[in-house]
mmCIF file of C-alpha atoms in Angstrom:
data_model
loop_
_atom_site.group_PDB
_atom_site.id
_atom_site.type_symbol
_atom_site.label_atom_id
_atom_site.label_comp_id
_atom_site.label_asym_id
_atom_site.label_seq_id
_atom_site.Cartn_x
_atom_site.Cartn_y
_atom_site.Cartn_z
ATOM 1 C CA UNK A 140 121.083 123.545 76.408
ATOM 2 C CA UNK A 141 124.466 123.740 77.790
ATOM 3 C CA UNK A 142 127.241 125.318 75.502
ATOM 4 C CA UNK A 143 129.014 122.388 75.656
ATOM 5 C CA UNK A 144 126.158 119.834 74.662
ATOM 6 C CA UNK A 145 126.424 121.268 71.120
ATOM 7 C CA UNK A 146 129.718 119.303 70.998
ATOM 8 C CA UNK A 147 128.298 116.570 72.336
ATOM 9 C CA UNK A 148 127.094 113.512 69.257
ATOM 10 C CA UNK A 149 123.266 113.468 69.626
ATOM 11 C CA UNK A 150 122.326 110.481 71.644
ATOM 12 C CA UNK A 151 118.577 108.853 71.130
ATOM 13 C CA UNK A 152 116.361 110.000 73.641
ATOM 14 C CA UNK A 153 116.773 106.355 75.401
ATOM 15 C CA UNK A 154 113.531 107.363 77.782
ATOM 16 C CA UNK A 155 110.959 107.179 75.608
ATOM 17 C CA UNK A 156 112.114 103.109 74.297
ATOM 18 C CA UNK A 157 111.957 102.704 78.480
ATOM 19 C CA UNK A 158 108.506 103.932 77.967
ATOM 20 C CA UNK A 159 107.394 102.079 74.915
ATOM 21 C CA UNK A 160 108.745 99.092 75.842
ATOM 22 C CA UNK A 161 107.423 99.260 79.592
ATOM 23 C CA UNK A 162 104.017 100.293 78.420
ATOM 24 C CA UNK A 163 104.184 96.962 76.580
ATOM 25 C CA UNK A 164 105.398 94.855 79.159
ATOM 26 C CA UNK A 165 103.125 95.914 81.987
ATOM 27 C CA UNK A 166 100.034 95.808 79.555
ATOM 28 C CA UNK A 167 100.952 92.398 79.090
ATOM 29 C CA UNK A 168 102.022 91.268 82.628
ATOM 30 C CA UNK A 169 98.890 93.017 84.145
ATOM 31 C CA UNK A 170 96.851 91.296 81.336
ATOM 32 C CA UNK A 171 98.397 87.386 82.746
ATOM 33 C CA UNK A 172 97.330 88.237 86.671
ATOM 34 C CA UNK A 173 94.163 89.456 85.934
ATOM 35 C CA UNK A 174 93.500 86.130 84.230
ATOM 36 C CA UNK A 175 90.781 84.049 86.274
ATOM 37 C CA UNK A 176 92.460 81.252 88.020
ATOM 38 C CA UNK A 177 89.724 78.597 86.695
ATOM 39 C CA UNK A 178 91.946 79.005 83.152
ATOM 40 C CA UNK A 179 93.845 75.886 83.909
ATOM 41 C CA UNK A 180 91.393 73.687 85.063
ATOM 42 C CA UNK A 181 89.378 74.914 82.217
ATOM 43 C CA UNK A 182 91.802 73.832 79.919
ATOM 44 C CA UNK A 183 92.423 70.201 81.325
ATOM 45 C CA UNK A 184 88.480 69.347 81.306
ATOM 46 C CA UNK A 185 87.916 70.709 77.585
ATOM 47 C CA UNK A 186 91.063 68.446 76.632
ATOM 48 C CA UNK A 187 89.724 65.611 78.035
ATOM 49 C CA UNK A 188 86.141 65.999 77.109
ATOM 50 C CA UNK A 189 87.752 66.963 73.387
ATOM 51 C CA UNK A 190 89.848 63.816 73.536
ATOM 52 C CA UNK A 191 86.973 61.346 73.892
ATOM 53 C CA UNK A 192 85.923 62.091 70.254
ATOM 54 C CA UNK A 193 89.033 63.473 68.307
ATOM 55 C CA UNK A 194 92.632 62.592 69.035
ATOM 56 C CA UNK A 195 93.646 65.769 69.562
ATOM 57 C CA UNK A 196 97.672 66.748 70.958
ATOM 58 C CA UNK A 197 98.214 67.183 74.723
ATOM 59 C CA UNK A 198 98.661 71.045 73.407
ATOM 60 C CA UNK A 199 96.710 71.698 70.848
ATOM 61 C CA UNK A 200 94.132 73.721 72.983
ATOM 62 C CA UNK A 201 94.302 76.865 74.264
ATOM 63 C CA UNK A 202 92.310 79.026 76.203
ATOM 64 C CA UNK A 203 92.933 82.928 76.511
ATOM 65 C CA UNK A 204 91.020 85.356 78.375
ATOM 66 C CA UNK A 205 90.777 88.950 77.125
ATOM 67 C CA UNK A 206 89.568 92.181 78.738
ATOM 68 C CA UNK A 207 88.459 95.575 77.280
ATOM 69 C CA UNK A 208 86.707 98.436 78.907
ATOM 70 C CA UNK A 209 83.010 96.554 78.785
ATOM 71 C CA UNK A 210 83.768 92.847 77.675
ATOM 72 C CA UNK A 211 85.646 90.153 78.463
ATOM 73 C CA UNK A 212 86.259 87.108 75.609
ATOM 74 C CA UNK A 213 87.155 83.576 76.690
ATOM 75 C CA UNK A 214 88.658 82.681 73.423
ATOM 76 C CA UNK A 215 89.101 78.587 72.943
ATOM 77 C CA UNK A 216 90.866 77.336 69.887
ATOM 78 C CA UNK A 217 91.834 73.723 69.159
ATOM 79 C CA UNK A 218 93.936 72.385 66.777
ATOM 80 C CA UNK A 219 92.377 69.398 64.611
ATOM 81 C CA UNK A 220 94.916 66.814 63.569
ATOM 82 C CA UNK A 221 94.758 66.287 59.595
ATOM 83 C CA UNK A 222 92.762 64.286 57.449
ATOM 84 C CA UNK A 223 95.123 61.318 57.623
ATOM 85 C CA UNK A 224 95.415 61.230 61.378
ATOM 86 C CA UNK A 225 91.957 61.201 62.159
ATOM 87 C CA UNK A 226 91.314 58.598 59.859
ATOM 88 C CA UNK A 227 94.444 56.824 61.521
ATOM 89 C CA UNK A 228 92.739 57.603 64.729
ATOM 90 C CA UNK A 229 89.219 55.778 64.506
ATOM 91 C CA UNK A 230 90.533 52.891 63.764
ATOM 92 C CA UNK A 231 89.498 50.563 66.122
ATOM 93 C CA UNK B 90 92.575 102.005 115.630
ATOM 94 C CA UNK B 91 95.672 103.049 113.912
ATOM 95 C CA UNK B 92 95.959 103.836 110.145
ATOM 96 C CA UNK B 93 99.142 101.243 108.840
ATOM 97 C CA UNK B 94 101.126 102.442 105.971
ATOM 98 C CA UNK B 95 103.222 100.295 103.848
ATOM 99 C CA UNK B 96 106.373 101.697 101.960
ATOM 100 C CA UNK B 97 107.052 98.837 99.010
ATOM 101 C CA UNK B 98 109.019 98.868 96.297
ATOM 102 C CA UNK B 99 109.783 94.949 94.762
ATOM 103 C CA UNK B 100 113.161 96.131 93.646
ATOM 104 C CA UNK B 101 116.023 96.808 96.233
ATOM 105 C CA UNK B 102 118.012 100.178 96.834
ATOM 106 C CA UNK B 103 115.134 102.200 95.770
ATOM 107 C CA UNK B 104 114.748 104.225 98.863
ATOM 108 C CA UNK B 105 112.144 102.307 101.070
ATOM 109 C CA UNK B 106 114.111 102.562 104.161
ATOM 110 C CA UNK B 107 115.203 106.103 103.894
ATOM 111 C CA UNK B 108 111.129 107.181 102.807
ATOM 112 C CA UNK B 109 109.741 104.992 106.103
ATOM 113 C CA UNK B 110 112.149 106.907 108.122
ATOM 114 C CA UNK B 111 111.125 110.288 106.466
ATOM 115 C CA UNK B 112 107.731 110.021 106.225
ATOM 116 C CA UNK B 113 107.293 108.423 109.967
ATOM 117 C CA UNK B 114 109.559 111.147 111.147
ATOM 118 C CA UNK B 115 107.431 114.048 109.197
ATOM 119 C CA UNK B 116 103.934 112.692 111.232
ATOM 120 C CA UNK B 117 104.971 112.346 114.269
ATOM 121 C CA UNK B 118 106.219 115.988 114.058
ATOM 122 C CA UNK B 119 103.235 116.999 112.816
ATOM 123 C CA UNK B 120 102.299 116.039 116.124
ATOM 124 C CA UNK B 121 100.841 111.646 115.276
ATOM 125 C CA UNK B 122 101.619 109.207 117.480
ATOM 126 C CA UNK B 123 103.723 107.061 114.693
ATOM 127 C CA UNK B 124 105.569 104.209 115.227
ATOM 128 C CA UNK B 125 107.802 102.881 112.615
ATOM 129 C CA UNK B 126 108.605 99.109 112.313
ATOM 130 C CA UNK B 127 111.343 97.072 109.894
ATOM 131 C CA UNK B 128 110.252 94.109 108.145
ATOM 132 C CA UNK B 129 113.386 92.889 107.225
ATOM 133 C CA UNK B 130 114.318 90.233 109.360
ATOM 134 C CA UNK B 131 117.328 89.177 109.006
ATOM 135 C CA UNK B 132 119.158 92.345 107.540
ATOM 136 C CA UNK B 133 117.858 95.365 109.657
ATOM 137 C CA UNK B 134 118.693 98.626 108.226
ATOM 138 C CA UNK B 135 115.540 100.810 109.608
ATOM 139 C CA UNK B 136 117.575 101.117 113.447
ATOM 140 C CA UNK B 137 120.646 102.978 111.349
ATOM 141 C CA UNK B 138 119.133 105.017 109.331
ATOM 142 C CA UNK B 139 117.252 106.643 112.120
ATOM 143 C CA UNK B 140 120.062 106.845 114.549
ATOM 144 C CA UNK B 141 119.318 104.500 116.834
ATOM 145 C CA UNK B 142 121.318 101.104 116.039
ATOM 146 C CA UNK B 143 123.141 101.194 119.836
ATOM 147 C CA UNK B 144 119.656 101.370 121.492
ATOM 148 C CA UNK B 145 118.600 98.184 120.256
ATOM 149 C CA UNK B 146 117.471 95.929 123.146
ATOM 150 C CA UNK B 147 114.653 93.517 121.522
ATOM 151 C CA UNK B 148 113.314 93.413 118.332
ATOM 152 C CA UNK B 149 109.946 92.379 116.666
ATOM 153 C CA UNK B 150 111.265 88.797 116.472
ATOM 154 C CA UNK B 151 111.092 88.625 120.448
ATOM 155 C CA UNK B 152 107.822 90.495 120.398
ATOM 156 C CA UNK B 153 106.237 88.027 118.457
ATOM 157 C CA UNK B 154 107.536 85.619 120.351
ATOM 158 C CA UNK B 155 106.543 86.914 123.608
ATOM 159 C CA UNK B 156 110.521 87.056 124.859
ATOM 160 C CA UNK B 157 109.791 90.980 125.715
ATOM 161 C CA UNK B 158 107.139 93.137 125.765
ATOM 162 C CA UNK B 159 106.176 95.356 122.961
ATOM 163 C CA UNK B 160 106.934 98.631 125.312
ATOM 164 C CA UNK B 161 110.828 96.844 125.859
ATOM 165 C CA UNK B 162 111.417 96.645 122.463
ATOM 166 C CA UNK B 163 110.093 99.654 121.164
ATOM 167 C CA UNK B 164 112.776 102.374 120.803
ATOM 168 C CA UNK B 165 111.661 105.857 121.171
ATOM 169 C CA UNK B 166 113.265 108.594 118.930
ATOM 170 C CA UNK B 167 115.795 111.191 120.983
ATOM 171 C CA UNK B 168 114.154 113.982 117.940
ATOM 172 C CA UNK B 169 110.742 113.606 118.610
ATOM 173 C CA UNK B 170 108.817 112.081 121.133
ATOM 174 C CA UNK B 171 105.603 110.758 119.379
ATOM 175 C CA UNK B 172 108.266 108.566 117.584
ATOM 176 C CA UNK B 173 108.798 104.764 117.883
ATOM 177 C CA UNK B 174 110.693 102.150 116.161
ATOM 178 C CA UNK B 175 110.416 98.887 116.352
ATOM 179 C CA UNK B 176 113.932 96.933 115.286
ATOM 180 C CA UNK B 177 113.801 94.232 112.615
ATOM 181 C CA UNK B 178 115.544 91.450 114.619
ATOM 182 C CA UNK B 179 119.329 90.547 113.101
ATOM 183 C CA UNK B 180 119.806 86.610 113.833
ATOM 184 C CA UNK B 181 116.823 85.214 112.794
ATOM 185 C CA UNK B 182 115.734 84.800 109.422
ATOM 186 C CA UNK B 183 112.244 85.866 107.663
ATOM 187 C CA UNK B 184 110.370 82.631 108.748
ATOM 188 C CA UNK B 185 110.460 83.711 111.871
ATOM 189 C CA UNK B 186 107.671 86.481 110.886
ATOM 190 C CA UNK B 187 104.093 84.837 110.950
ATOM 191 C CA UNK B 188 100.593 86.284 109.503
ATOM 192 C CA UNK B 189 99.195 85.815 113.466
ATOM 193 C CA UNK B 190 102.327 87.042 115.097
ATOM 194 C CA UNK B 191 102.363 90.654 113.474
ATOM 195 C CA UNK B 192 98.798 90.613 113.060
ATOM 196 C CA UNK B 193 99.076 90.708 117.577
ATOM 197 C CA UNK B 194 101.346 93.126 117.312
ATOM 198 C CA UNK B 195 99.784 95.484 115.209
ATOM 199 C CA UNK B 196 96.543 95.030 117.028
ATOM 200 C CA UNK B 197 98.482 96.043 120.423
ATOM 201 C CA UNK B 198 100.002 99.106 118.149
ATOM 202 C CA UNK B 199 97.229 100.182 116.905
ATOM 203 C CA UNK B 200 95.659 100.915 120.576
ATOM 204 C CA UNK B 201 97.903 103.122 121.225
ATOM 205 C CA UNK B 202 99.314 105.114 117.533
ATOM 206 C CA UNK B 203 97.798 106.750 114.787
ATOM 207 C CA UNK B 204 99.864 105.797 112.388
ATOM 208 C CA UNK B 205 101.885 102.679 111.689
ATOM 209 C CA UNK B 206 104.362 102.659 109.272
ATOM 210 C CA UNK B 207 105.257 99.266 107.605
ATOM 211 C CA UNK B 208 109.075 99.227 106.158
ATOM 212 C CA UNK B 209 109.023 96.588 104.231
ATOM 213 C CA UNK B 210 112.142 94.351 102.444
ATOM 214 C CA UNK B 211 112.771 94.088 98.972
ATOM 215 C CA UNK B 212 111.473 91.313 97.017
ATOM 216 C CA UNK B 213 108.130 89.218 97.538
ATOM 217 C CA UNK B 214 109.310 86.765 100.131
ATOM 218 C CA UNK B 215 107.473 86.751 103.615
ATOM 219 C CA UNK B 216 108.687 89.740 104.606
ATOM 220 C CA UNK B 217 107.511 92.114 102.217
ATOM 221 C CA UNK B 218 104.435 90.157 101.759
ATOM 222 C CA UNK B 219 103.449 90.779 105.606
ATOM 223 C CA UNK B 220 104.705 94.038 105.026
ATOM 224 C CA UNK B 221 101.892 94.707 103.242
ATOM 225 C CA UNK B 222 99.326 92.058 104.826
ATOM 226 C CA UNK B 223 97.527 94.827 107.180
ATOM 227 C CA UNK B 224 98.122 97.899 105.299
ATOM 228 C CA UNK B 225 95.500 100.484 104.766
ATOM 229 C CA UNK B 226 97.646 102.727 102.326
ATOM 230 C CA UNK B 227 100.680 101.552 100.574
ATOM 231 C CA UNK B 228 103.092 104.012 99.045
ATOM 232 C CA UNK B 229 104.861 102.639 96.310
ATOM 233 C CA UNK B 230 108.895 103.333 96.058
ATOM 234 C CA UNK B 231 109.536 103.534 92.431
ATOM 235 C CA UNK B 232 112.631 104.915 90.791
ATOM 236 C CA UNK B 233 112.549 106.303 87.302
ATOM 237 C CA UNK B 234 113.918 103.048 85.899
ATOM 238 C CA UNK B 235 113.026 100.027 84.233
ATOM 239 C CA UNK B 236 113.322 97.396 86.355
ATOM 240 C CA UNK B 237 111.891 99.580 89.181
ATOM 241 C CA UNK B 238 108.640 100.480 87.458
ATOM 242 C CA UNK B 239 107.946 96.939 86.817
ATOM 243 C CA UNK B 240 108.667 95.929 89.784
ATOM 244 C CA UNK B 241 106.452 98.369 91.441
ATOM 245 C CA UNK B 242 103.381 97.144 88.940
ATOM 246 C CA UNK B 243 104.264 93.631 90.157
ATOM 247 C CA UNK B 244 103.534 94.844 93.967
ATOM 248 C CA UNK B 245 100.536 96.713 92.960
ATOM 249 C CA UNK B 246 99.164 93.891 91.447
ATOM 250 C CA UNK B 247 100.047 91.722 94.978
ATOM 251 C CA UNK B 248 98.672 94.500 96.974
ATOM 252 C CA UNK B 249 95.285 94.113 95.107
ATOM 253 C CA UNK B 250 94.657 90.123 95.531
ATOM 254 C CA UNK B 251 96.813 88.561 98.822
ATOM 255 C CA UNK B 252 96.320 91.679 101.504
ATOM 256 C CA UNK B 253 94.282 91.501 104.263
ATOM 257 C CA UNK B 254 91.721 93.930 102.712
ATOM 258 C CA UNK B 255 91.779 92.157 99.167
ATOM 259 C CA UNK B 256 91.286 88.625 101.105
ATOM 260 C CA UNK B 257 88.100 90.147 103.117
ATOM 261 C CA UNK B 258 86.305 91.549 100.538
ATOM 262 C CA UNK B 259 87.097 95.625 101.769
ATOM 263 C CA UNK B 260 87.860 98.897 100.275
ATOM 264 C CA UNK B 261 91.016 97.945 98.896
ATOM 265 C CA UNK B 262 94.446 99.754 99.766
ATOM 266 C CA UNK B 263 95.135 103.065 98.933
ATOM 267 C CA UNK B 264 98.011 103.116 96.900
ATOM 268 C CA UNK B 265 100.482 106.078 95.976
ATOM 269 C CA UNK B 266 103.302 106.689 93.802
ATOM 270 C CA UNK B 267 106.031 107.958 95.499
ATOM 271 C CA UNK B 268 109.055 108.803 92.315
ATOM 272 C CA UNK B 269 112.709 108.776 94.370
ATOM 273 C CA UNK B 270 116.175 109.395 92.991
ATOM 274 C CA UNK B 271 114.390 112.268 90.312
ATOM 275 C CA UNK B 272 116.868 113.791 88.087
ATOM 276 C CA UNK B 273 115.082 116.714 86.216
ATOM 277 C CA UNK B 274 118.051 117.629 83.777
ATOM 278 C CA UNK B 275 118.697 114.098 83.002
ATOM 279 C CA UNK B 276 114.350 113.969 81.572
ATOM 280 C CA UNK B 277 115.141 117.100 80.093
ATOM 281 C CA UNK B 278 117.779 115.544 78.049
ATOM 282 C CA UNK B 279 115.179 112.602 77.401
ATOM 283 C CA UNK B 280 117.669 109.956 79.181
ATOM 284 C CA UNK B 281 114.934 109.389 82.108
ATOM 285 C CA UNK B 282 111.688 108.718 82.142
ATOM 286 C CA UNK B 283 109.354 111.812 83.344
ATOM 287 C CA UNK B 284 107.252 111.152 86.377
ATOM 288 C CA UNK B 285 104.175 111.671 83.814
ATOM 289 C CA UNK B 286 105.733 108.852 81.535
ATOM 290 C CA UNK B 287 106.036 106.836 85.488
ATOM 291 C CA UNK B 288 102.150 107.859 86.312
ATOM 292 C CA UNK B 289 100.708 107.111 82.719
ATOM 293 C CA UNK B 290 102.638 103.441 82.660
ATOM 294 C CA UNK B 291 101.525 102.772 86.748
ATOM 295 C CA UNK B 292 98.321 104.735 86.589
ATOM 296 C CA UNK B 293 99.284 105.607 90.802
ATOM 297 C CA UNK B 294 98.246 108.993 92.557
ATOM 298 C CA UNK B 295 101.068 111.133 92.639
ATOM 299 C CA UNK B 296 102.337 111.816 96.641
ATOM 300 C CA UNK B 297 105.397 112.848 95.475
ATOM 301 C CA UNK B 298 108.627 113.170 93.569
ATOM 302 C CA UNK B 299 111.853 113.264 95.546
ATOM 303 C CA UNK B 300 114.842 114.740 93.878
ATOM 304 C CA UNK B 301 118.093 112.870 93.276
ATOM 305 C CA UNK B 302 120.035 114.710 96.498
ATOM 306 C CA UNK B 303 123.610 114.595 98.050
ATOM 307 C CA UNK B 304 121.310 115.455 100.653
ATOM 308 C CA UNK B 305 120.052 111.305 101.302
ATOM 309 C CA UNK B 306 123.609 109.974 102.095
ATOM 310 C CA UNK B 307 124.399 112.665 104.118
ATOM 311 C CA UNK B 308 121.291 112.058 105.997
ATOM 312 C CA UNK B 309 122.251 108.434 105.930
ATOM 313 C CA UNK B 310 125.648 108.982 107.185
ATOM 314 C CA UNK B 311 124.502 111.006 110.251
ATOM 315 C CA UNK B 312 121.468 108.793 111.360
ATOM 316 C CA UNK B 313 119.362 111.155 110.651
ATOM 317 C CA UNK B 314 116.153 111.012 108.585
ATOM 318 C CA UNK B 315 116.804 113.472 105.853
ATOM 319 C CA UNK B 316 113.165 115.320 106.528
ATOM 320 C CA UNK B 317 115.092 116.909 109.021
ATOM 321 C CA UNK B 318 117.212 118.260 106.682
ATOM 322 C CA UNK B 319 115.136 121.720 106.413
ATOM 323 C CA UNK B 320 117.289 123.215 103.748
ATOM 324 C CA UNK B 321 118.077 120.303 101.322
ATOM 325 C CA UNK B 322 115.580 119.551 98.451
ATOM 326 C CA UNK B 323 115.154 115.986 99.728
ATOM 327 C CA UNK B 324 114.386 117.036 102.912
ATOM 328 C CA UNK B 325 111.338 119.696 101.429
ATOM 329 C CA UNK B 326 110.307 117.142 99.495
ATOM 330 C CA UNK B 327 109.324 114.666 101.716
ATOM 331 C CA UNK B 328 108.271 117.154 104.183
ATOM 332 C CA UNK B 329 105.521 118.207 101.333
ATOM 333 C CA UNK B 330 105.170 114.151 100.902
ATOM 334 C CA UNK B 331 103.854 114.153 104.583
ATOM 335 C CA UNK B 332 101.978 117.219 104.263
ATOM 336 C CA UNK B 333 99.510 115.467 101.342
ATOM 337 C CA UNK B 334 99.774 112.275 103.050
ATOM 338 C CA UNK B 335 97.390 114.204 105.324
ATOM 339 C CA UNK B 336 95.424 116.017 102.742
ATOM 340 C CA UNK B 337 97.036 119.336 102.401
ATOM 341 C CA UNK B 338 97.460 120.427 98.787
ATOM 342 C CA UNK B 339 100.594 120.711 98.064
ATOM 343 C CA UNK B 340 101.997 121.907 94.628
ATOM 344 C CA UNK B 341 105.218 119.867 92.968
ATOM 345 C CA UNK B 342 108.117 120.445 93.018
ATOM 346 C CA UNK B 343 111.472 119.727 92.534
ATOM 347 C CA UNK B 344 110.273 118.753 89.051
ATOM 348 C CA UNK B 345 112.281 121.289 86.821
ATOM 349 C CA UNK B 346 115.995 121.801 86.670
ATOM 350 C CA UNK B 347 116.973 124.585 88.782
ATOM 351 C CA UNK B 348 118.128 127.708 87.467
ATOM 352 C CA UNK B 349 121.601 127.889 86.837
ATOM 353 C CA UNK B 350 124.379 130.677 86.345
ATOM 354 C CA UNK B 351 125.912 131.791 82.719
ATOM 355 C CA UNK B 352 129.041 129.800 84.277
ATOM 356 C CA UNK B 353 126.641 126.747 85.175
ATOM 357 C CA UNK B 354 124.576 126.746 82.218
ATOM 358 C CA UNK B 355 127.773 126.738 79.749
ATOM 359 C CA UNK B 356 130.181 124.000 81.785
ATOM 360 C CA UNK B 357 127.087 121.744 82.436
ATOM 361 C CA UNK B 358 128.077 118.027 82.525
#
């Protein structure tokens, strides 16, 4: 340390938020390429397929794709409507 | 066959130019054949920075093209004579460049140099994405910065799925990190990142770290690539870059504030 830093107010050590937040960022960018490009088309099919029964929302499905070390997990979740709107739905 | 480098960054200003001039400079001294080409059609940079902007006759546009020969175009350096550069050409713009067009002319290269070195534009645009197309090693441009680090894991991530090698099923590209514009007292301070916090986020091998140096725009200035600066830090550093670009082991350096004076340490800032 310099003599004159002692004068100096203490300023946050601004490197390690570059770090955190670029840890987090790259995790999550690297995570989004890495994703199989099937994902879409994935998606669509199940929607349709989905649709023929329940009257499910253009985006109520999604369909994530997570790796670890020594797994991957295609995750699917869908979004029933309510009670009410399925009834409302099957009506012919 | 000739072993083509690629010096990417994604983010502009980093030092791209300035490391394809060093590092192509350093191997042909070490006695390589080396020829050093610019990618960036359109705003050619390479031809100044190595001194030879008034000797520009043809450029890889015409090449391509098949308006001159590759042996017209090519531009030997006055320094060293197992240099080459080929000129990015000025009028044309980046469409100009296609996948078959350098492919030819790094195939006629490659008969003739051991090493190619690929300068490639900023951005992901055609340029820089030929750039990289052929490479067999990439080194990575990265500044100690935000925006430059992710920028750099963006190319990484291009250099692994739409090269050449990625697209044919081969040992991928060997990619290094290559930290520019390093300012030791500033990560002593904790206002930049370290090159271990840079390594740890990219997960790159380490060719080198270059120091932040008055020693670049001098070099700049002059036309001359700073490597032949003996004396300046920037100039040792990428001279050690070279020397474990061909598998010497080289110790770091540059990574620690130098030593200063009583006087020094106590007006610092």
């Amino acid at each position: 340390m310099g003599l004159l830093d002692y004068f100096r107010s203490s300023r946050p050590a601004t490197a390690s938020i570059a770090k955190e937040r670029l840890q987090i960022l790259v995790a999550h960018e690297r995570a989004e390429r890495n994703k199989p490009d099937y994902l879409p088309m994935l998606q669509k099919e199940l929607l349709e397929v989905i649709r023929k029964y329940v009257n499910v929302d253009q985006n109520a499905i999604s369909v994530t794709m997570e790796q670890d070390d020594n797994r991957e997990v295609l995750e699917l979740n869908i979004v029933l409507p309510d009670e009410g709107e399925r009834k409302r739905a099957h009506r012919p | 066959m000739a072993r083509i480098i690629v010096v990417t960054s994604g983010k502009g200003g980093v030092g791209k130019t300035t490391t394809s001039a060093a590092i192509a400079m350093g191997l042909a001294l070490k006695g390589h054949r080396t020829a050093v080409i610019d990618f960036d059609v359109g705003l050619r940079n390479l031809d100044l920075i190595m001194g030879c902007e008034r000797r520009v006759v043809y450029d890889f546009v015409n090449v391509i093209n098949g308006e001159a020969t590759l042996n017209q175009a090519l531009i030997r350096d006055k320094r060293c004579e197992n240099l080459f550069i080929l000129p990015a050409s000025q009028t044309r713009d980046k469409e100009s460049l296609s996948i078959e067009g350098v492919g030819k002319v790094l195939n006629e290269l490659s008969e003739n140099f051991t090493y190619i070195v690929c300068d490639s534009p900023a951005g992901i645009e055609r340029g820089a994405t030929l750039a990289m197309y052929f490479a067999d090693d990439a080194v990575v441009v990265t500044n100690p910065e935000v925006s430059s680090v992710r920028d750099s894991d963006r190319m990484l991530g291009i250099l692994a799925s739409k090269s050449r090698r990625a697209e044919m099923g081969e040992e991928p590209i060997k990619e290094y990190l290559l930290l520019t514009r390093y300012a030791p007292q500033r990560v002593k301070l904790g206002e930049m990142l370290s090159v271990d916090d840079v390594q740890e986020i990219l997960s790159l091998h380490l060719l080198g770290v270059i120091p932040e140096s008055k020693a670049v725009l001098n070099a700049s200035n002059s036309g001359t690539p700073v490597i032949l600066d003996e004396k300046s830090d920037a100039g040792q550093a990428y001279y050690d870059v070279v020397r474990r670009y061909l598998g010497e082991e080289v110790p770091h350096r540059f990574l620690d504030e130098e030593k200063k004076g009583l006087f020094g340490r106590l007006f610092r800032g």
